[in-house]
Short mmCIF file of C-alpha atoms in Angstrom, two decimals:
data_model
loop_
_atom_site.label_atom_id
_atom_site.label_comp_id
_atom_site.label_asym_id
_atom_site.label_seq_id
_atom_site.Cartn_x
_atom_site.Cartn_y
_atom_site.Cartn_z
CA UNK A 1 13.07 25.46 35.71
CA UNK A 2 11.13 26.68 38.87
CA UNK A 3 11.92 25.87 42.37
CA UNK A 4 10.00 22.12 41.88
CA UNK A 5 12.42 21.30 38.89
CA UNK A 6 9.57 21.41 36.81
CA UNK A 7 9.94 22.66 33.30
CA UNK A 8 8.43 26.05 31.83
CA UNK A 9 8.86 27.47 28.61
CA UNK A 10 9.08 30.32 26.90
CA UNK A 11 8.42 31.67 22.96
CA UNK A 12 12.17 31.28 22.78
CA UNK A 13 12.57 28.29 24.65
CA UNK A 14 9.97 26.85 21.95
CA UNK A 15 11.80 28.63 18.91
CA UNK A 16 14.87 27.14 19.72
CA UNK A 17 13.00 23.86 20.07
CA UNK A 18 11.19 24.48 17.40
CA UNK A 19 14.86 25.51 15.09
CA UNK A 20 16.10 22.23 16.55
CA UNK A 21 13.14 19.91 14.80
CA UNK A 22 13.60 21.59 11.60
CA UNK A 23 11.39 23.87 11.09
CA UNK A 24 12.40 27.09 9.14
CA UNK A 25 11.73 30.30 6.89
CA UNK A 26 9.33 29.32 4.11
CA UNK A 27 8.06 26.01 5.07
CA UNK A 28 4.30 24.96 4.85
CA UNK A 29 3.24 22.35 7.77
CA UNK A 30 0.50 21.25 8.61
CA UNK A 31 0.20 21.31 12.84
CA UNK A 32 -0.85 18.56 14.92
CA UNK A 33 -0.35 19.32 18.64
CA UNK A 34 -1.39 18.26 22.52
CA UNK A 35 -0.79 21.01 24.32
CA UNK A 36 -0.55 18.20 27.22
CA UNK A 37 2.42 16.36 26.54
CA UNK A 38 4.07 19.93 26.12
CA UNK A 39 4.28 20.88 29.13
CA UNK A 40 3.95 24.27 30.95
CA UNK A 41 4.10 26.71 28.10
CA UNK A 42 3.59 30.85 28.80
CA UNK A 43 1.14 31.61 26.82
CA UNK A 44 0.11 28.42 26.07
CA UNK A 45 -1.45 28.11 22.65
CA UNK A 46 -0.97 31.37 21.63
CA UNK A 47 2.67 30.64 22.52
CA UNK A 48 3.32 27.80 20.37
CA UNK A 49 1.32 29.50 17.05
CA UNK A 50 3.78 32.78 17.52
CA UNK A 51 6.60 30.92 17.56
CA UNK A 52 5.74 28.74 14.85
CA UNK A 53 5.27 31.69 12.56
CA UNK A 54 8.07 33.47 13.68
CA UNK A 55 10.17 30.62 12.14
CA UNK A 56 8.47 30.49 8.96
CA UNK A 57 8.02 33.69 8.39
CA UNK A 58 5.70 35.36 5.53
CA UNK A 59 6.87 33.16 3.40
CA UNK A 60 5.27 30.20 4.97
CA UNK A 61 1.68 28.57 5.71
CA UNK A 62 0.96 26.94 8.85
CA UNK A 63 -2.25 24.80 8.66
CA UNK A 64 -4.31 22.72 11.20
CA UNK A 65 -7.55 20.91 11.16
CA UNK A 66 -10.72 22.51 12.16
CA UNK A 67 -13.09 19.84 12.05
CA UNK A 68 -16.52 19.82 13.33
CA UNK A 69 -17.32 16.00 12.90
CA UNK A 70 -20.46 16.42 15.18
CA UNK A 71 -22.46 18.30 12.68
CA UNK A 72 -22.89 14.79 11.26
CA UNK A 73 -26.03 12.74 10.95
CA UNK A 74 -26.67 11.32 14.91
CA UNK A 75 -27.21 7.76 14.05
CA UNK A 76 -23.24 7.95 12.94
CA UNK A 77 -22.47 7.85 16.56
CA UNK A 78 -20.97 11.43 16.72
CA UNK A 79 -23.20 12.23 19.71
CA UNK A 80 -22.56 9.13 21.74
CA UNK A 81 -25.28 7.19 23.34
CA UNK A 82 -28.31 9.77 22.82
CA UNK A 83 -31.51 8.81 22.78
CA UNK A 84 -32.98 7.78 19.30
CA UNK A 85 -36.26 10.15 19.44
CA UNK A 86 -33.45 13.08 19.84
CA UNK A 87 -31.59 12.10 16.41
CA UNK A 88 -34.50 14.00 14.27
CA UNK A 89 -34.39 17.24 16.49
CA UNK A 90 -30.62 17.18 16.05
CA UNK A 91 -31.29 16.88 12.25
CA UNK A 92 -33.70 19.88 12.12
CA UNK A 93 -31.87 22.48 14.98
CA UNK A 94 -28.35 21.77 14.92
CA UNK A 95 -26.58 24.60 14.00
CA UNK A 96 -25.57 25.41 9.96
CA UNK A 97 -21.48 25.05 9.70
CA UNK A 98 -20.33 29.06 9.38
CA UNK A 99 -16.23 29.32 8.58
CA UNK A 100 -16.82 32.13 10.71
CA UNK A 101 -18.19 31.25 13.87
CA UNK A 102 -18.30 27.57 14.19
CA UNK A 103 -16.02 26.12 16.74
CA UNK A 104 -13.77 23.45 15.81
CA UNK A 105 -14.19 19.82 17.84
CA UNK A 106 -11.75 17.50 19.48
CA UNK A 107 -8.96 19.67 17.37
CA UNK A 108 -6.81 21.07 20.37
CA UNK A 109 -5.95 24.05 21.32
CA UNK A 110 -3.48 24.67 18.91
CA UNK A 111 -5.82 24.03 16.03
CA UNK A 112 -7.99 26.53 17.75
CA UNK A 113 -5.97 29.05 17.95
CA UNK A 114 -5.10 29.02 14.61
CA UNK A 115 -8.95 28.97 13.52
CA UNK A 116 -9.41 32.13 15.30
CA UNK A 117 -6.03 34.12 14.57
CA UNK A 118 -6.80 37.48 12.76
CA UNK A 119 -6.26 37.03 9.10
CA UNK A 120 -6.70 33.01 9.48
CA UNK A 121 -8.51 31.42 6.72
CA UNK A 122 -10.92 28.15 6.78
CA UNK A 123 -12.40 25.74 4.33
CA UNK A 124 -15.69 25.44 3.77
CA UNK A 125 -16.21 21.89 4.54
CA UNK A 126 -19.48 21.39 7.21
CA UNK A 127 -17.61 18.69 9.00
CA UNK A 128 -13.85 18.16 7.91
CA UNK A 129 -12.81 22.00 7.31
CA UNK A 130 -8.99 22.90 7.84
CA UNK A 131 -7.92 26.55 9.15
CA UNK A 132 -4.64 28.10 7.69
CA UNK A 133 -2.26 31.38 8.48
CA UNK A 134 0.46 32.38 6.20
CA UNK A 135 1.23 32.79 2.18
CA UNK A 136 -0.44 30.21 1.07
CA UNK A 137 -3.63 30.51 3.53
CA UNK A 138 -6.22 31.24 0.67
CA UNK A 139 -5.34 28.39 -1.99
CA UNK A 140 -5.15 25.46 0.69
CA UNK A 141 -8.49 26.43 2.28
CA UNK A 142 -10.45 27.91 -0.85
CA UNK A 143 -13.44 25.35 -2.98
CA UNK A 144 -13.08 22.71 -0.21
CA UNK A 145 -14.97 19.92 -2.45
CA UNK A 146 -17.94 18.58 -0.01
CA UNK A 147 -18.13 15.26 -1.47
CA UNK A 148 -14.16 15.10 -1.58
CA UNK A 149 -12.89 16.08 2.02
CA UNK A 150 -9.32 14.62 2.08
CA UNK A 151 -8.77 14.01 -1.89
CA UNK A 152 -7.67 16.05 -4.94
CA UNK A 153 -8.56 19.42 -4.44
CA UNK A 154 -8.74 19.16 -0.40
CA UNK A 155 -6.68 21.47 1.95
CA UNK A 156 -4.38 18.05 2.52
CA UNK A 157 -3.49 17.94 -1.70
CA UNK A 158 -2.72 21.63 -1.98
CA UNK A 159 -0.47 20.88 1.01
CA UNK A 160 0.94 17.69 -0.84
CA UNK A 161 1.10 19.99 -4.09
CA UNK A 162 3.21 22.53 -2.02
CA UNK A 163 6.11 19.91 -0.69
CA UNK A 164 4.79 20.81 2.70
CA UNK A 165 5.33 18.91 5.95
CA UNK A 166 3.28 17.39 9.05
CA UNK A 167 4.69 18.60 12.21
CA UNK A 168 3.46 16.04 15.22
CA UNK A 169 3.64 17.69 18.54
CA UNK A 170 2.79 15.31 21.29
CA UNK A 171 0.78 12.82 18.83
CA UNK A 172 1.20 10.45 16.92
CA UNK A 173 0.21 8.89 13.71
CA UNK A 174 -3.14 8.35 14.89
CA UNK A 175 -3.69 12.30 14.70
CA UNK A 176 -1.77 12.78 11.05
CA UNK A 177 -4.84 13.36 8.79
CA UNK A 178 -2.05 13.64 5.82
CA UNK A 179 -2.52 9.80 6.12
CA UNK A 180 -5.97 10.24 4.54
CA UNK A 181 -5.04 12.04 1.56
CA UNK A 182 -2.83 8.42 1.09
CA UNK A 183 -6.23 6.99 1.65
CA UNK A 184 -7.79 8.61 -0.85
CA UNK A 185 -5.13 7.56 -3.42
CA UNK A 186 -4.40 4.33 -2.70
CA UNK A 187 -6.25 1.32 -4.50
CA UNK A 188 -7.52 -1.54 -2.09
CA UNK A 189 -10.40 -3.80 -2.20
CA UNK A 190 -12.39 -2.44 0.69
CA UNK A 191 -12.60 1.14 -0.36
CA UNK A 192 -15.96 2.37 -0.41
CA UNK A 193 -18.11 5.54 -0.19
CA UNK A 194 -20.85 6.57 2.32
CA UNK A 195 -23.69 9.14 2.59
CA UNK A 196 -22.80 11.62 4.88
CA UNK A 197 -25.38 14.54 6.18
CA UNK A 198 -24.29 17.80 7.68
CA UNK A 199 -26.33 21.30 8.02
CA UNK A 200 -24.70 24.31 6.21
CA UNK A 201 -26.32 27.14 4.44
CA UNK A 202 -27.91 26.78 0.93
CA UNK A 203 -28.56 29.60 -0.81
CA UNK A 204 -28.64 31.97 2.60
CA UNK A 205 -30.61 29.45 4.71
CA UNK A 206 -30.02 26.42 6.60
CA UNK A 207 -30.79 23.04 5.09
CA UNK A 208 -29.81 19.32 6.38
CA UNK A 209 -27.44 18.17 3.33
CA UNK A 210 -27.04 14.93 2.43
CA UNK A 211 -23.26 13.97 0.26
CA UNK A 212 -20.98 10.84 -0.88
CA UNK A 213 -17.39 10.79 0.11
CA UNK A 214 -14.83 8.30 0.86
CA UNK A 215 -14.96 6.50 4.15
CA UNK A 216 -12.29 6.82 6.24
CA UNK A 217 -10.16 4.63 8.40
CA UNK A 218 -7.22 4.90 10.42
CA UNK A 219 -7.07 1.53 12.58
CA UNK A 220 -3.68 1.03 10.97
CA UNK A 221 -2.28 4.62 11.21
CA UNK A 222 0.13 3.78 14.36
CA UNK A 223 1.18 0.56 12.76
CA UNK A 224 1.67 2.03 9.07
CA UNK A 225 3.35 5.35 10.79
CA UNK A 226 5.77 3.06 12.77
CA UNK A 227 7.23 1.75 9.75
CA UNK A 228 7.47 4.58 7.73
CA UNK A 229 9.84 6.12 10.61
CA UNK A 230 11.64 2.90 11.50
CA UNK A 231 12.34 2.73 7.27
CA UNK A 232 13.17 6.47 6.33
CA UNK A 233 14.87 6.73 10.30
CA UNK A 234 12.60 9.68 11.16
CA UNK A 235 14.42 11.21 14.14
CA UNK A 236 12.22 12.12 17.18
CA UNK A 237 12.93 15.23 18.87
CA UNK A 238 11.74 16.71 22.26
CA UNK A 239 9.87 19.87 23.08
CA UNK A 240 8.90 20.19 26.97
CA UNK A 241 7.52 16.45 27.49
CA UNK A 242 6.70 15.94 24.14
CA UNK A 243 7.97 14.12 21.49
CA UNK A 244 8.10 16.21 18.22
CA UNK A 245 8.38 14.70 15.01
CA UNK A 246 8.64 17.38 11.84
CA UNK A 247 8.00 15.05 8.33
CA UNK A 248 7.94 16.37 4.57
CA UNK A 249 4.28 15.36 3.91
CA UNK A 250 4.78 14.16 -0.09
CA UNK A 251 7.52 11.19 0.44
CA UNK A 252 5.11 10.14 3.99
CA UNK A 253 1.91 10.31 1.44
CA UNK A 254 3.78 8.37 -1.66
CA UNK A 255 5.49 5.88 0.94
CA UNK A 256 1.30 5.32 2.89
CA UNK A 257 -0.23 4.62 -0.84
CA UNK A 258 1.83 1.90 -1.63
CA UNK A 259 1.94 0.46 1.76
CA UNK A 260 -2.09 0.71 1.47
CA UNK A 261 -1.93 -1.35 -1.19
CA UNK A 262 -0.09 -4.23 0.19
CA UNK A 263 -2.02 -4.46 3.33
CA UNK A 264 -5.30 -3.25 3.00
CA UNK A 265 -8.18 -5.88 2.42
#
C-alpha cells in the first residue's frame, strides 16, 4: 500500500493472486483481461503476462485474442459513422492483415502484449486471429480456417481439444469468446451465415477478400454466463480491484451448447 492506502502490486503480489485463482504448472488458458479494474500493477502488462507464465511454466500455453475486426467491409459498421463515399477507399487502401505487424483492436493490453512477446505465435485469420505463448503456441494458432473463425479447427477448438481454461480478469462473460466456439456447435433456429470481406495477401499481394462464416452473437453472454456460475458455483476471486474468475473451458462450452439450444430462437 502507499501512503494514500491505495493498492500496488507486484509480479509476486500477482503470482500469489494468480496461485490463489487456480492457475498452475501445465495449464492452457485462454486470457481475457482489463488492465483497469486491476489496479496499479508495476509493470503493467508486461507484469501480468510474466507472471502468468511463470505459473504455467513450459509446459503450458497462454492464449489471447488478437482481433482486428476493423479490417472488415465499412458498411458493417466497424468504422462508426463514416461517410458512405469513404467506404470504397477503405475497401481499396486499408491495410492487408500481416500476423506480423498488424496491431490487434479493442483487445487490451494484455492481449497485446502477448501478440508482441518474442517467440509469440498468431493465427492467420484477417479479422478474428488469436496470439499464443507457450507449448502448445504453434497447433492452437496454425491453418486458422477463414471461413470458420470460432469453429472446428479454430484457435478456440484446439483450446477445447486441450481441456484448457478461460481466465476472466476484470471482465466478464461479455468478453469470453470461448462462448462462440458453443455458438458454433449449438443447433438453433436463427443460425445463419454472412459474407464477410477483409484485405490480406493473396499470393504475395493485397486483394479485398470476400468469405462465409457464422454470424456471431453475444446479447445473451452475461445472462447465459450468470447461470453457468450460479449452477456449477464458480467462485470469484480478487486480484487488485478486479474480480478474477479462472474456468475449465470444455464443461463452460458443453454446459453454453445445450443452454443455446433451449433459448435461442
Amino acid at each position: 500500500m502507499n501512503e494514500e492506502g491505495k493498492a500496488i502490486l507486484t509480479i509476486e503480489d500477482l503470482r500469489r493472486a494468480f496461485v490463489s485463482c487456480g492457475v498452475s504448472r501445465g495449464q492452457h488458458i485462454i486470457v481475457h483481461a482489463s488492465m483497469s479494474r486491476i489496479g496499479f500493477v508495476a509493470g503493467g502488462a508486461e507484469a501480468i503476462v510474466r507472471a502468468l507464465l511463470d505459473l504455467i511454466g513450459d509446459e503450458g500455453t497462454l492464449l489471447a485474442p488478437a482481433q482486428t475486426w476493423k479490417n472488415l467491409d465499412p458498411s458493417t459498421g466497424v468504422h462508426g459513422e463514416i461517410p458512405h463515399s469513404w467506404w470504397p477507399i477503405i475497401r481499396e487502401h486499408w491495410p492487408a492483415f500481416d500476423p506480423l505487424v498488424t496491431p490487434s483492436v479493442g483487445m487490451g493490453a494484455v492481449a497485446e502484449t502477448i501478440r508482441i512477446w518474442p517467440g509469440a505465435k498468431r493465427s492467420g485469420h484477417p479479422a478474428r486471429s488469436f496470439a499464443a505463448i507457450g507449448r502448445y503456441a504453434s497447433y492452437l494458432t496454425e491453418e486458422h480456417d477463414l471461413r470458420n473463425i470460432f469453429g472446428a479447427g479454430s484457435p478456440l477448438d484446439r483450446l477445447y481439444q486441450l481441456d484448457g481454461y478461460v481466465l476472466l480478469i476484470g471482465v466478464g462473460h461479455e468478453k469470453n469468446t470461448s462462448l462462440h466456439l458453443a455458438e458454433t456447435k449449438a443447433s438453433f433456429p436463427g443460425k445463419h451465415d454472412v459474407e464477410e470481406h477483409s484485405a490480406m495477401f493473396v499470393d504475395g499481394k493485397r486483394a479485398w477478400v470476400s468469405y462465409h462464416t457464422q454470424a456471431v452473437d453475444d446479447h445473451d453472454f452475461i445472462r447465459l454466463g450468470t447461470e453457468y456460475e450460479q449452477e456449477h458455483a464458480v467462485p470469484i476471486h480478487a486480484v487488485g480491484g478486479a474480480e478474477v474468475r479462472l474456468i475449465r473451458q470444455r464443461p463452460l462450452v458443453d454446459w453454453t451448447v445445450a443452454w443455446m439450444e433451449r433459448h435461442r430462437t
